[in-house]
Coordinates of C-alpha atoms and ligand atoms in Angstrom, one line a residue:
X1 CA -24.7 13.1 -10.6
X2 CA -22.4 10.7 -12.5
X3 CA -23.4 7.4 -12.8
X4 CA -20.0 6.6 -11.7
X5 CA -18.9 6.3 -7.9
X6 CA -16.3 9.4 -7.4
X7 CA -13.5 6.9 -6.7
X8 CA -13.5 5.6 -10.1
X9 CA -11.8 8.5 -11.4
X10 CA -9.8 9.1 -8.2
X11 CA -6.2 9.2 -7.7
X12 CA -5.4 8.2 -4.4
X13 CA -1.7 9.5 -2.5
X14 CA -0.7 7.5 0.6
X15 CA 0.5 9.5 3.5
X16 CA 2.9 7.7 5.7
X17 CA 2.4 10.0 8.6
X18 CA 6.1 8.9 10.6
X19 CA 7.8 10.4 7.4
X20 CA 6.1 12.9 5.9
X21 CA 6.4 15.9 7.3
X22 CA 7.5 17.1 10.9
X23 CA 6.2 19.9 12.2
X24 CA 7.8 20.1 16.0
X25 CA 11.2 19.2 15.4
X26 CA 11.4 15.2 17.2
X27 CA 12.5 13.6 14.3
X28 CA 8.2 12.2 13.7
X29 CA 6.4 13.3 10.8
X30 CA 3.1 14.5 12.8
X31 CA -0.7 15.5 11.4
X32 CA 0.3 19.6 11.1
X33 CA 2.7 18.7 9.5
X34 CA 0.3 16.8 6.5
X35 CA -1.5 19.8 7.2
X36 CA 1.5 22.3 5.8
X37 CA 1.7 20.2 2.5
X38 CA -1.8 20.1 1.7
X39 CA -1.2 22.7 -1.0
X40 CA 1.4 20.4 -2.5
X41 CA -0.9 17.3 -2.7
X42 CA -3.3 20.0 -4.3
X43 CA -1.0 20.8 -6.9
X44 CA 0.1 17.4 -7.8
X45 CA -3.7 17.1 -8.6
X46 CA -5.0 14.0 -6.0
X47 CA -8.6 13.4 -5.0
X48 CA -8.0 11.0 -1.4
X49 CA -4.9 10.9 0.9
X50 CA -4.6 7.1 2.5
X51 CA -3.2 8.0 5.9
X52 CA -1.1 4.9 7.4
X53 CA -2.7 4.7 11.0
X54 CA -2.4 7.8 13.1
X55 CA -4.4 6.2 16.2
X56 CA -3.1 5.6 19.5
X57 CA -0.5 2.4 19.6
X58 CA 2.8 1.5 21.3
X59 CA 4.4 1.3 17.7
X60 CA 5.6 -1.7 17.8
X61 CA 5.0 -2.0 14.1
X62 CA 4.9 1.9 13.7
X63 CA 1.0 1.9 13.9
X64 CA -0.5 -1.8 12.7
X65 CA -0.8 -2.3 16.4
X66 CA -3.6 -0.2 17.9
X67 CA -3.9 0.3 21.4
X68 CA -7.2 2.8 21.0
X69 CA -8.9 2.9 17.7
X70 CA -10.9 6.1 18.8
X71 CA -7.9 8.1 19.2
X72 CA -5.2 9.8 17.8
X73 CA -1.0 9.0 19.1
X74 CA 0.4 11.9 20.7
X75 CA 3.6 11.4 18.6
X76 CA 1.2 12.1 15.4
X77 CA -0.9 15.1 17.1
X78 CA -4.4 15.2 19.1
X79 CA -7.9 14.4 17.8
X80 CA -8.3 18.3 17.2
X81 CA -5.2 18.1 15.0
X82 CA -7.2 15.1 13.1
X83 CA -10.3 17.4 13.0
X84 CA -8.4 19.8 11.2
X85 CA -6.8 17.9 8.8
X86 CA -10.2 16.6 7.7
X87 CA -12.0 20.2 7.3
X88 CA -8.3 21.7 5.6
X89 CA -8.2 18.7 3.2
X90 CA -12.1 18.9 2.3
X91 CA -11.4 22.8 1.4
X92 CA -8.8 21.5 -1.0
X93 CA -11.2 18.9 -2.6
X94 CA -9.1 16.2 -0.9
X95 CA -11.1 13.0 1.4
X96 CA -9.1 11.8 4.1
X97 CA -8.6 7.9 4.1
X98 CA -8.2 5.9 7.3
X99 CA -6.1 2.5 7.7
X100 CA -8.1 0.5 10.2
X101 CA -6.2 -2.5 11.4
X102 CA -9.0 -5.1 12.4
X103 CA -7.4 -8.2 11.8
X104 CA -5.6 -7.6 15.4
X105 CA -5.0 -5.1 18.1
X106 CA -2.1 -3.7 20.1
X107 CA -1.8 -5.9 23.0
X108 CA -2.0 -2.5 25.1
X109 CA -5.3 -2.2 23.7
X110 CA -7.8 -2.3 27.1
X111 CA -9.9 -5.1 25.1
X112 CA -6.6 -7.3 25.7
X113 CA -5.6 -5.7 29.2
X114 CA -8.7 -7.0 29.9
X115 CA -9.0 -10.2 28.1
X116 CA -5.9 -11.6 29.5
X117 CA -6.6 -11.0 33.0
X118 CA -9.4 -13.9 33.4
X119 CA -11.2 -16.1 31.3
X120 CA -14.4 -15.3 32.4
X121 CA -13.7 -11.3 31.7
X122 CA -16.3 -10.1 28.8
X123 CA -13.0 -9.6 26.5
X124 CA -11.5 -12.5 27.2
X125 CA -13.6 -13.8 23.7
X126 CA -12.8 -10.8 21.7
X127 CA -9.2 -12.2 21.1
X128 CA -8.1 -16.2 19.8
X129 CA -7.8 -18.5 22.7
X130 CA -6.5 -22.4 23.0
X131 CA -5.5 -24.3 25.5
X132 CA -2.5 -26.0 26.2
X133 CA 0.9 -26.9 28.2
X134 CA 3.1 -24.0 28.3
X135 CA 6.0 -24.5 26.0
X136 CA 3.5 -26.8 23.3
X137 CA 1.9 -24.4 21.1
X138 CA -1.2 -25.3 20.0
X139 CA 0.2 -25.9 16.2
X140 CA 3.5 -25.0 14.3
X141 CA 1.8 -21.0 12.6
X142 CA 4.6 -18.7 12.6
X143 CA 4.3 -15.2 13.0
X144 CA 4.6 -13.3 9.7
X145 CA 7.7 -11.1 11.8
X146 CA 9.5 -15.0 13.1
X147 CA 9.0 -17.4 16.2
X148 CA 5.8 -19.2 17.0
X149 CA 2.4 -17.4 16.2
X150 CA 1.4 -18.7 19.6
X151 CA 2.2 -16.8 23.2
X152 CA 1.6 -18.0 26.6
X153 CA -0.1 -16.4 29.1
X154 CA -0.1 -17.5 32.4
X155 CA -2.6 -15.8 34.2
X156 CA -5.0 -17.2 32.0
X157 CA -3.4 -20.9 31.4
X158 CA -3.7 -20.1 27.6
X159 CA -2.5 -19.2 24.2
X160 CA -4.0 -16.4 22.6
X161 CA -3.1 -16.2 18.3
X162 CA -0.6 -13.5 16.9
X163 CA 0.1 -13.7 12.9
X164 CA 2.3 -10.5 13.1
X165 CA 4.1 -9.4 16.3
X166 CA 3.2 -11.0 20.0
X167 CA 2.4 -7.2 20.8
X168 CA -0.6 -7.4 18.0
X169 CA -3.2 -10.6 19.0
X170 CA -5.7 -11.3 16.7
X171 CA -9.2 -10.1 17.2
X172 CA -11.6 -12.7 17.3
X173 CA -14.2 -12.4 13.9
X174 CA -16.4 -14.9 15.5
X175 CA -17.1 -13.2 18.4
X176 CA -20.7 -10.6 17.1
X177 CA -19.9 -8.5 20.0
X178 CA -16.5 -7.8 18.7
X179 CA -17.4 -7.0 15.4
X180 CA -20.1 -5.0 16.1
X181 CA -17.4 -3.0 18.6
X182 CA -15.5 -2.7 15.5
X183 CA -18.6 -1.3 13.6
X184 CA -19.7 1.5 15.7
X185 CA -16.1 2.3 16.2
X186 CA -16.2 2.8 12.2
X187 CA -19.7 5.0 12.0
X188 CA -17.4 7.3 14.6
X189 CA -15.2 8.3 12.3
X190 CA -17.2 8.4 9.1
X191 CA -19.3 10.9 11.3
X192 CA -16.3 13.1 11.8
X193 CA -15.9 13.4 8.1
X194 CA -13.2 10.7 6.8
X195 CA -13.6 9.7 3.4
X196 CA -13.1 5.6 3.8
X197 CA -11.0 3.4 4.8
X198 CA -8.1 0.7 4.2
X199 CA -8.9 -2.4 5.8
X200 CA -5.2 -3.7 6.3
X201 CA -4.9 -7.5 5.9
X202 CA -8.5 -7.9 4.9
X203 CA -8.0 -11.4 3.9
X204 CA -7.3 -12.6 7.0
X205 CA -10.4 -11.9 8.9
X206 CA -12.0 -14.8 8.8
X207 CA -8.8 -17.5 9.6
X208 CA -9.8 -20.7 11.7
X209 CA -5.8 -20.9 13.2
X210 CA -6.8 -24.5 14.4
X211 CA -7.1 -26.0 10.6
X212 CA -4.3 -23.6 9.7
X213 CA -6.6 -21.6 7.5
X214 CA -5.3 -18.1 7.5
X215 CA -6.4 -16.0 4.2
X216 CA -10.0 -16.5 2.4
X217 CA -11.2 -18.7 6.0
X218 CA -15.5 -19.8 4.9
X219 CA -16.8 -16.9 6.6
X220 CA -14.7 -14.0 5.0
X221 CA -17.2 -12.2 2.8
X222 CA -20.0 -13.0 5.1
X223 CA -18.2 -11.0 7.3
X224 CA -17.6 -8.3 4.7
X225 CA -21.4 -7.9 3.7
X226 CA -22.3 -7.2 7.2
X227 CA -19.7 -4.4 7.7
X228 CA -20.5 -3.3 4.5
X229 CA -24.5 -3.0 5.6
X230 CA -23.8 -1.9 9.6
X231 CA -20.5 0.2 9.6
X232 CA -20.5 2.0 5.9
X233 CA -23.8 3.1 6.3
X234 CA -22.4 6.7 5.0
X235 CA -22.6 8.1 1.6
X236 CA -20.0 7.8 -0.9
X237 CA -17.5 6.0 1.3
X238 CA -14.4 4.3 -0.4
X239 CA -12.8 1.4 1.3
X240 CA -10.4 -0.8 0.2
X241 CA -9.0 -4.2 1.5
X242 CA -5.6 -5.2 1.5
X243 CA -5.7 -9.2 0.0
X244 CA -1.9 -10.8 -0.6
X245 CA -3.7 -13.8 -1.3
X246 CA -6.6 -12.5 -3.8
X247 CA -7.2 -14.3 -7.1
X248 CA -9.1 -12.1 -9.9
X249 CA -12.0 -14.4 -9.1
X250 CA -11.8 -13.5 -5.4
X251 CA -11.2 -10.1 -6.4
X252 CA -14.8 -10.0 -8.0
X253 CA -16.7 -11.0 -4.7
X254 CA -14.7 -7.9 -2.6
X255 CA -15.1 -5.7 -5.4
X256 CA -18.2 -6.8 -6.9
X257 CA -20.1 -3.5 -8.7
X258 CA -23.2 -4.3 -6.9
X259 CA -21.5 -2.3 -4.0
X260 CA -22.3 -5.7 -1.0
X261 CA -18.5 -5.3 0.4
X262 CA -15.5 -2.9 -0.7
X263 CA -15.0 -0.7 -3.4
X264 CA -12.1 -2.8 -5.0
X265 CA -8.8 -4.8 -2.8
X266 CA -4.8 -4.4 -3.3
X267 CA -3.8 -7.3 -5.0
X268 CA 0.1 -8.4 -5.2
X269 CA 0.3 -11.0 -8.2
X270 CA 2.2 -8.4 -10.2
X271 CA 4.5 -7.7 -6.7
X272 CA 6.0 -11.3 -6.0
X273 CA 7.1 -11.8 -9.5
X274 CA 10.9 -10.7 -8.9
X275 CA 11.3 -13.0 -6.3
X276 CA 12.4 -17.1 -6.2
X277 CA 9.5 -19.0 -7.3
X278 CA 8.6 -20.9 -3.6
X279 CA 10.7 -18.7 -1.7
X280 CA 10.3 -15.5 0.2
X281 CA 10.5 -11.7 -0.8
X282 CA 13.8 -12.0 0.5
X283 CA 14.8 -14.4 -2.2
X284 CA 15.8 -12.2 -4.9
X285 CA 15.1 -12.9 -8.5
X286 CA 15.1 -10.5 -11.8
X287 CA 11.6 -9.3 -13.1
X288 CA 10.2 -11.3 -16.0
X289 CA 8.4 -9.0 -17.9
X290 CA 6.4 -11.4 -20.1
X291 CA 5.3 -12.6 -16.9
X292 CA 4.2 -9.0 -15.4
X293 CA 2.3 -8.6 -18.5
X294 CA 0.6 -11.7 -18.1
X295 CA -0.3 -11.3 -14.8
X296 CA -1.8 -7.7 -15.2
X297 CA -3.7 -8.7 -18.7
X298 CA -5.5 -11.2 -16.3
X299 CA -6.3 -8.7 -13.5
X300 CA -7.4 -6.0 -16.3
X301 CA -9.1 -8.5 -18.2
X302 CA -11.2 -10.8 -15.5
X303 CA -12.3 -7.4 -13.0
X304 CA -13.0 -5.9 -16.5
X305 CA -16.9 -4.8 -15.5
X306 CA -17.4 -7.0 -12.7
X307 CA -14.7 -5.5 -10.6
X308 CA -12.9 -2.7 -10.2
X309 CA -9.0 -2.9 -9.8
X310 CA -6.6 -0.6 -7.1
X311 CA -3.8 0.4 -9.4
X312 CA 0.1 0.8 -7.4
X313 CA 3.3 0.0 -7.3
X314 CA 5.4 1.2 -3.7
X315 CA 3.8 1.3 -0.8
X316 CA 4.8 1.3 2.9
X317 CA 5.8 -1.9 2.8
X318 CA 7.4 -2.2 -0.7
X319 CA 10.5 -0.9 -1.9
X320 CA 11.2 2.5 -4.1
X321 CA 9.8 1.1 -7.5
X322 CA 12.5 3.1 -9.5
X323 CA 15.0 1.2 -7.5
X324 CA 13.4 -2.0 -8.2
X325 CA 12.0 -2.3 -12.2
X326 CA 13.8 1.1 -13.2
X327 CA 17.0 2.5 -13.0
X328 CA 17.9 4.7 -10.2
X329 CA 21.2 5.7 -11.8
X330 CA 21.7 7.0 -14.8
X331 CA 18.2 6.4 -16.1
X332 CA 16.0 7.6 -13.0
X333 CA 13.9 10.5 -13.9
X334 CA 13.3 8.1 -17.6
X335 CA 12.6 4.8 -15.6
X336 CA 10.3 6.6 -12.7
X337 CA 8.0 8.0 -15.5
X338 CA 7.7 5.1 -17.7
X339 CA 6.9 3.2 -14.1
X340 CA 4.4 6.3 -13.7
X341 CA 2.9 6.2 -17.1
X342 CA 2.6 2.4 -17.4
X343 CA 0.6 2.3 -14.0
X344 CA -1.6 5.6 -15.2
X345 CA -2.4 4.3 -18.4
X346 CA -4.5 1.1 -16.7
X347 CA -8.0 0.6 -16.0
X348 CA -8.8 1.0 -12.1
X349 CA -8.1 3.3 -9.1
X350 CA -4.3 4.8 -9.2
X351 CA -2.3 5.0 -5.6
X352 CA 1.0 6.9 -5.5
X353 CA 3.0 6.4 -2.4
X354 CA 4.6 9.7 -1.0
X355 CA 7.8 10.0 -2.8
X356 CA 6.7 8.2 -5.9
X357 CA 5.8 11.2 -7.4
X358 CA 9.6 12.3 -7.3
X359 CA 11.4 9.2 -7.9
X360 CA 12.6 8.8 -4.8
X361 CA 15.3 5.3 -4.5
X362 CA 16.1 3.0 -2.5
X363 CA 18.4 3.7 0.4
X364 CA 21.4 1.2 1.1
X365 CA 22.5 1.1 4.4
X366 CA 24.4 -0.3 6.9
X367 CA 22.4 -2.8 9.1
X368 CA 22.3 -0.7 11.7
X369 CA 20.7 2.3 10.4
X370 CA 17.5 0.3 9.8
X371 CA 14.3 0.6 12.3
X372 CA 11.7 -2.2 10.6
X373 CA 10.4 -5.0 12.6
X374 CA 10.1 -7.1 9.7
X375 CA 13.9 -6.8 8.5
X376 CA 15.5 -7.3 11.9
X377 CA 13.1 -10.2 12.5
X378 CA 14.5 -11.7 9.1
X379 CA 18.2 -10.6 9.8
X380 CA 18.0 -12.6 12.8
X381 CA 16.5 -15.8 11.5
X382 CA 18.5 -15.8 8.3
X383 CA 21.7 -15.2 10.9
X384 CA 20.3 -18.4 12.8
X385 CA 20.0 -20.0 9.6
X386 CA 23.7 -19.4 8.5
X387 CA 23.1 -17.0 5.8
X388 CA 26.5 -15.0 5.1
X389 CA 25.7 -10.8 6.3
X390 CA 26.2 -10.2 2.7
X391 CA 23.8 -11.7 1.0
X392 CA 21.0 -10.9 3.9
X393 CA 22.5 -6.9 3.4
X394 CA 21.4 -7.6 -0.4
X395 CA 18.1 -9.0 0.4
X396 CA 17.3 -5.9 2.9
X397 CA 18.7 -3.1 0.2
X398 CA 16.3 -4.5 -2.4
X399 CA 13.1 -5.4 -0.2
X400 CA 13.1 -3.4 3.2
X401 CA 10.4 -2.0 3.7
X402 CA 12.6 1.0 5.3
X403 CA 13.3 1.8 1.8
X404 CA 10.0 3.2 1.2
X405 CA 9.9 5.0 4.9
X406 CA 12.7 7.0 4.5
X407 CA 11.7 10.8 5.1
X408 CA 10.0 12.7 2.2
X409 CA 12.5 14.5 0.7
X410 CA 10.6 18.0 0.4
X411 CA 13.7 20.3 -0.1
X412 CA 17.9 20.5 -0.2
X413 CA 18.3 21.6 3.0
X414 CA 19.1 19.5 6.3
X415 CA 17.2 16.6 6.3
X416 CA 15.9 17.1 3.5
X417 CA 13.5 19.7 5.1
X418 CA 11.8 16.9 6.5
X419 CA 12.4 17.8 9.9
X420 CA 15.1 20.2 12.2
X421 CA 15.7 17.4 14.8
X422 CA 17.1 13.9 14.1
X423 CA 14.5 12.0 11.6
X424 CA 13.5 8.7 13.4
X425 CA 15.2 7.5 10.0
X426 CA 17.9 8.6 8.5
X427 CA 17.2 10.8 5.6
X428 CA 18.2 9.4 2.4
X429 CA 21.7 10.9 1.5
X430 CA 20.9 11.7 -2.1
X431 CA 18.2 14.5 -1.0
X432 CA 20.4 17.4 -2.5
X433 CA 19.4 15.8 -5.8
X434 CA 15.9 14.5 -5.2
X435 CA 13.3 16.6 -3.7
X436 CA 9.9 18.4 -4.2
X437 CA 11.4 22.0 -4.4
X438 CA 13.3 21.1 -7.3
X439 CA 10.5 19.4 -8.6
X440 CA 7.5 21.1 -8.6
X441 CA 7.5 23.5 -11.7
X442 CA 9.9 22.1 -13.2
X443 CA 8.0 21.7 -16.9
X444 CA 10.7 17.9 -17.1
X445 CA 10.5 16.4 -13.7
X446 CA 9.0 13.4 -12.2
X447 CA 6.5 15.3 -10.1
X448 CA 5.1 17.3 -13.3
X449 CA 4.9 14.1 -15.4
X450 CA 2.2 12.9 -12.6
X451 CA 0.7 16.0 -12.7
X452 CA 0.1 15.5 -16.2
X453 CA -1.0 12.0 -15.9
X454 CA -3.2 13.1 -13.2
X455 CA -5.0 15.8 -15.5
X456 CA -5.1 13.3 -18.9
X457 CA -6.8 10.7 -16.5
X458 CA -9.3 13.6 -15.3
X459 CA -10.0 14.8 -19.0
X460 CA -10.4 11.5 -20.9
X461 CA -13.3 8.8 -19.7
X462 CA -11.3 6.2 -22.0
X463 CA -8.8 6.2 -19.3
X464 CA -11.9 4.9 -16.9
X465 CA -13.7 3.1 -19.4
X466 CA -11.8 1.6 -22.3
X467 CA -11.1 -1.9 -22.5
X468 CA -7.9 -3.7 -22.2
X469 CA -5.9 -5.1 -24.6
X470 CA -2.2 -6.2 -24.3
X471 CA 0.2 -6.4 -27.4
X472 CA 3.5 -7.8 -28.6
X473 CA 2.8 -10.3 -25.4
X474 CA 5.5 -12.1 -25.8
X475 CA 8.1 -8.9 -26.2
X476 CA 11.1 -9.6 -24.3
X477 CA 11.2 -5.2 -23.5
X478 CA 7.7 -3.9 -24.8
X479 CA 4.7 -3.1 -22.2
X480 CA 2.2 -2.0 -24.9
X481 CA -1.4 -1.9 -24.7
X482 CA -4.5 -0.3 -25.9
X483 CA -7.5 1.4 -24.0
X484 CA -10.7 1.4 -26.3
X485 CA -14.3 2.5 -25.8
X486 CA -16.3 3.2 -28.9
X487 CA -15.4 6.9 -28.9
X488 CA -11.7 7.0 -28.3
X489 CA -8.4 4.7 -28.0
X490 CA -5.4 4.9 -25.8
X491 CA -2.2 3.5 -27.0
X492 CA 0.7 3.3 -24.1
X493 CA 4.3 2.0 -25.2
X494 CA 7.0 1.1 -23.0
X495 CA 10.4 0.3 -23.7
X496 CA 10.9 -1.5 -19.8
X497 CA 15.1 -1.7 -20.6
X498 CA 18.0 0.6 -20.5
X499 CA 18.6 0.3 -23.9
X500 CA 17.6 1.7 -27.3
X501 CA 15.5 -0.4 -29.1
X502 CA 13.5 -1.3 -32.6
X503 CA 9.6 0.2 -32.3
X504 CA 7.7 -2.3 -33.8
X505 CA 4.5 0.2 -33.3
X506 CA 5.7 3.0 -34.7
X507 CA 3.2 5.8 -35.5
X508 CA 3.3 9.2 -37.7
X509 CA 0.5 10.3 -34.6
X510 CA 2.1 13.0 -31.8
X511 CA 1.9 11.4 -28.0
X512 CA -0.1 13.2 -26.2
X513 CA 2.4 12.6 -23.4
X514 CA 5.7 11.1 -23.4
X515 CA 8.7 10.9 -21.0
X516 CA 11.4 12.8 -23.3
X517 CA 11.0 15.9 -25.0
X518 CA 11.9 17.0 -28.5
X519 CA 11.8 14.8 -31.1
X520 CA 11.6 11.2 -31.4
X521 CA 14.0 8.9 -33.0
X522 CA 12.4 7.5 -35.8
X523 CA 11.4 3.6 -36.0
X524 CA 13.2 3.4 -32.6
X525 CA 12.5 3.8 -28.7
X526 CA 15.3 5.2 -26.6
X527 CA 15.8 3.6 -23.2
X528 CA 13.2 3.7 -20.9
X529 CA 11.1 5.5 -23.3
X530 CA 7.2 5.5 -22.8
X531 CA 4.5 7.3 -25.2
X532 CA 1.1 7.4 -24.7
X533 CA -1.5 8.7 -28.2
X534 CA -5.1 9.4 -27.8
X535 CA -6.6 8.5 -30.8
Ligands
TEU1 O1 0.8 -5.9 5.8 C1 0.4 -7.2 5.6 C2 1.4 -8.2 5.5 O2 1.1 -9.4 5.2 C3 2.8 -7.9 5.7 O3 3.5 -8.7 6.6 C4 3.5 -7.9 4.4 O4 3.5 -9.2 4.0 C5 4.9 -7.5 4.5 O5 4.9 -6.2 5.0 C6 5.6 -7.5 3.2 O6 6.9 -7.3 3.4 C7 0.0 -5.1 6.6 C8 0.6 -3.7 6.7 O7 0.6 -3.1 5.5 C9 2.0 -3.9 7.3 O8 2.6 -2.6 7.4 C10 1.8 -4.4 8.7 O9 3.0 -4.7 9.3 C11 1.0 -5.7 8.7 O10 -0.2 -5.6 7.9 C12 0.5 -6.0 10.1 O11 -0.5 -5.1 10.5

């Protein structure tokens, strides 16, 4: 056996099971329908597929509400179904990922049926109770999706603690019984066969609401040793935390190589740099690329063999990365694999988001064409607030995080092929042009680039192993780094602009992988242009 845990050399593919692939014809992507394009996720080359929840919930935020975590939603199939998609997947090499939401519940979860019926109900403690007048919340905590993080309930004469919607209360942490509800619940599935697990908001499990401590509260990785010890007790597990508020130093207690909590955390220092410094996601800023390469030296540098870093840009809550640091014009299919190959080219775990893999865009539409808790919740309070419905239509086309659930575009046909009914969606118009049967085989598309990637990250250890080290720092359009263990070197250039440019690093060498083909332009980098040599 390698010294090495499997997920090291991993790359992982998110599933967003709503918009994936449906199989009946409502306008849901289901499980049978991950089922049909297992062979596609084969071919791209993947090791894990991250499924965003499939359990039981209300959908009040498609899924990050639970109602029964042992369970699977009717709209996404049956446990069989799940059953299924574990054994089909394990032919094909692939581990199936859960996201367990523990931070909170649905409200239509029994343990909250229960707990708001009486105070003295065994529940009632599993969720965050205070006291109070109605109308005086506790404190002033807002939910994350607008309005008060506190809700009234009368039948109890209390407040119980939402930081998302008032349809997902927060579990209690404190509460042993809860957790250890939470543990077995865990085991469950590991038994069944899944793979590990995507603890969403991990940060947030131990916040003391009452001091206004949210992320990182004193018990947090207390907490995380004893799931680590009493829930993955199975072998060869991978489980990853989602942290907005992690610092590399954080980073290195969650991911610490001694293996006491999670195999390594989604960190979002490199995410929240296009935005106003102080401000929200909403308020829009340009990328400063100096910046991004600061940030990510630090990350590479300080979880460099004391941690172990999760490697993505998109994911179900972020917009279409080719939209957003690339060009999804005239430069797409350039941009999308010099995003791809800039990611790849990194030491740590590598996460594509369905769609990623084809450069799938943004979609702009009207206001009423979008489904996301999150941007009507905004829309409304930035309404309130006197913001003009231009420049909140701006904020939404760049940052929804409907631009990244948009149905996979799998073919030209209606819908994309994603489905025969109406897509919960709406299907983004420009499918004739991007989709996965155009894709897949073609020796100069997006999909084969990350194929390739895929396959030079499977053959070369350097791509696990070598050190980091970033150069021309302080280039206003380069991304270049090295990769170096004592055996072999990586050198990745990026030209990050839509313009050609002067290659300070030239090299007589031949890439071993580069996103045009023919021959280069000598002593230059055309626009978008990325190279990676082996050396
Ligand atoms: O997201 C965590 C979170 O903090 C989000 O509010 C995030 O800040 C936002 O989506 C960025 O625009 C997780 C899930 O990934 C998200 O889909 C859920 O809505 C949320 O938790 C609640 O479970």
């Amino acid at each position: 056996m390698s010294r090495h845990p499997w997920w090291k050399d991993a790359v992982i593919y998110q599933v967003y099971p709503r918009s994936f692939c449906d199989s009946n014809g409502d306008g849901l992507g289901d499980i049978p329908g991950i089922i049909s394009k297992l062979d596609y996720l084969k071919e791209l080359g993947i090791d894990a597929i991250w499924l965003s929840p499939v359990f039981k919930s209300p959908q009040d935020d498609n899924g990050y509400d639970i109602s029964d975590y042992q369970d699977i939603d009717p709209m996404f199939g049956t446990l069989a179904d799940m059953d299924a998609l574990i054994q089909e997947a394990k032919k094909r090499g692939i581990r199936i990922i859960m996201d367990l939401v523990l931070s909170h519940s649905s409200d239509e979860h029994r343990w909250f049926q229960a707990a708001k019926q009486s105070r003295d109900d065994p529940y009632h403690d599993f969720y965050i109770w205070r006291d109070g007048e109605p109308g005086t919340p506790p404190n002033d905590l807002q939910s994350a999706f607008g309005g008060s993080a506190w809700e009234w309930v009368p039948e109890v004469g209390q407040f119980y603690f939402h930081r998302f919607s008032k349809k997902q209360p927060d579990l209690n942490w404190e509460n042993p019984k809860m957790r250890r509800a939470l543990y077995a619940m865990i085991r469950w599935w590991a038994d069944r066969g899944i793979g590990g697990f995507r603890l969403d908001v991990v940060d947030l499990f131990g916040k003391i609401p009452d001091q206004k401590i949210l992320e990182n509260g004193p018990k947090l990785h207390d907490y995380l040793r004893e799931m680590r010890r009493e829930a993955f007790t199975a072998e060869n597990l991978v489980t990853v935390g989602e942290a907005w508020s992690a610092t590399p130093a954080i980073a290195r207690k969650y991911s610490n190589p001694d293996g006491s909590e999670l195999s390594m955390v989604f960190q979002f220092e490199h995410i929240v740099l296009d935005q106003q410094p102080g401000g929200e996601k909403w308020d829009l800023a340009p990328l400063p690329l100096v910046q991004l390469k600061q940030v990510i030296r630090r990350w590479q540098k300080e979880l460099e063999g004391t941690g172990w870093n999760s490697l993505f840009l998109e994911n179900h809550d972020l917009p279409r990365i080719v939209s957003r640091w690339g060009d999804d014009g005239r430069y797409r299919v350039e941009s999308a694999k010099m995003l791809a190959m800039l990611l790849f080219g990194l030491q740590g775990t590598p996460y594509i988001y369905q769609g990623q893999e084809l450069g799938m865009t943004n979609a702009r539409y009207p206001l009423e064409d979008y489904r996301d808790i999150e941007t009507l919740g905004m829309h409304r309070q930035r309404k309130a607030l006197g913001h003009s419905e231009e420049d909140i239509l701006r904020s939404i086309h760049a940052k929804s995080r409907d631009n990244a659930r948009t149905p996979m575009q799998w073919s030209g046909e209606k819908n994309g092929g994603f489905t025969t009914g109406t897509p919960w969606l709406k299907v983004n118009p420009n499918y004739p042009q991007i989709n996965a049967e155009q894709q897949v085989g073609d020796p100069d598309s997006i999909f084969t680039f990350y194929q390739t990637l895929i396959r030079l990250r499977k053959t070369n250890p350097v791509f696990r192993d070598g050190t980091f080290r970033l150069l021309l720092a302080d280039h206003e359009d380069i991304f270049a780094y090295t990769r170096t263990t004592d055996r072999a070197q990586l050198l990745i250039v990026c030209n990050f602009h839509g313009k050609q440019i002067e290659n300070p690093l030239e090299t007589a060498e031949k890439a071993i992988a580069c996103n045009y083909s023919g021959e280069s332009v000598p002593g230059k980098l055309r626009p978008y242009e990325a190279r990676v040599y082996l050396r």
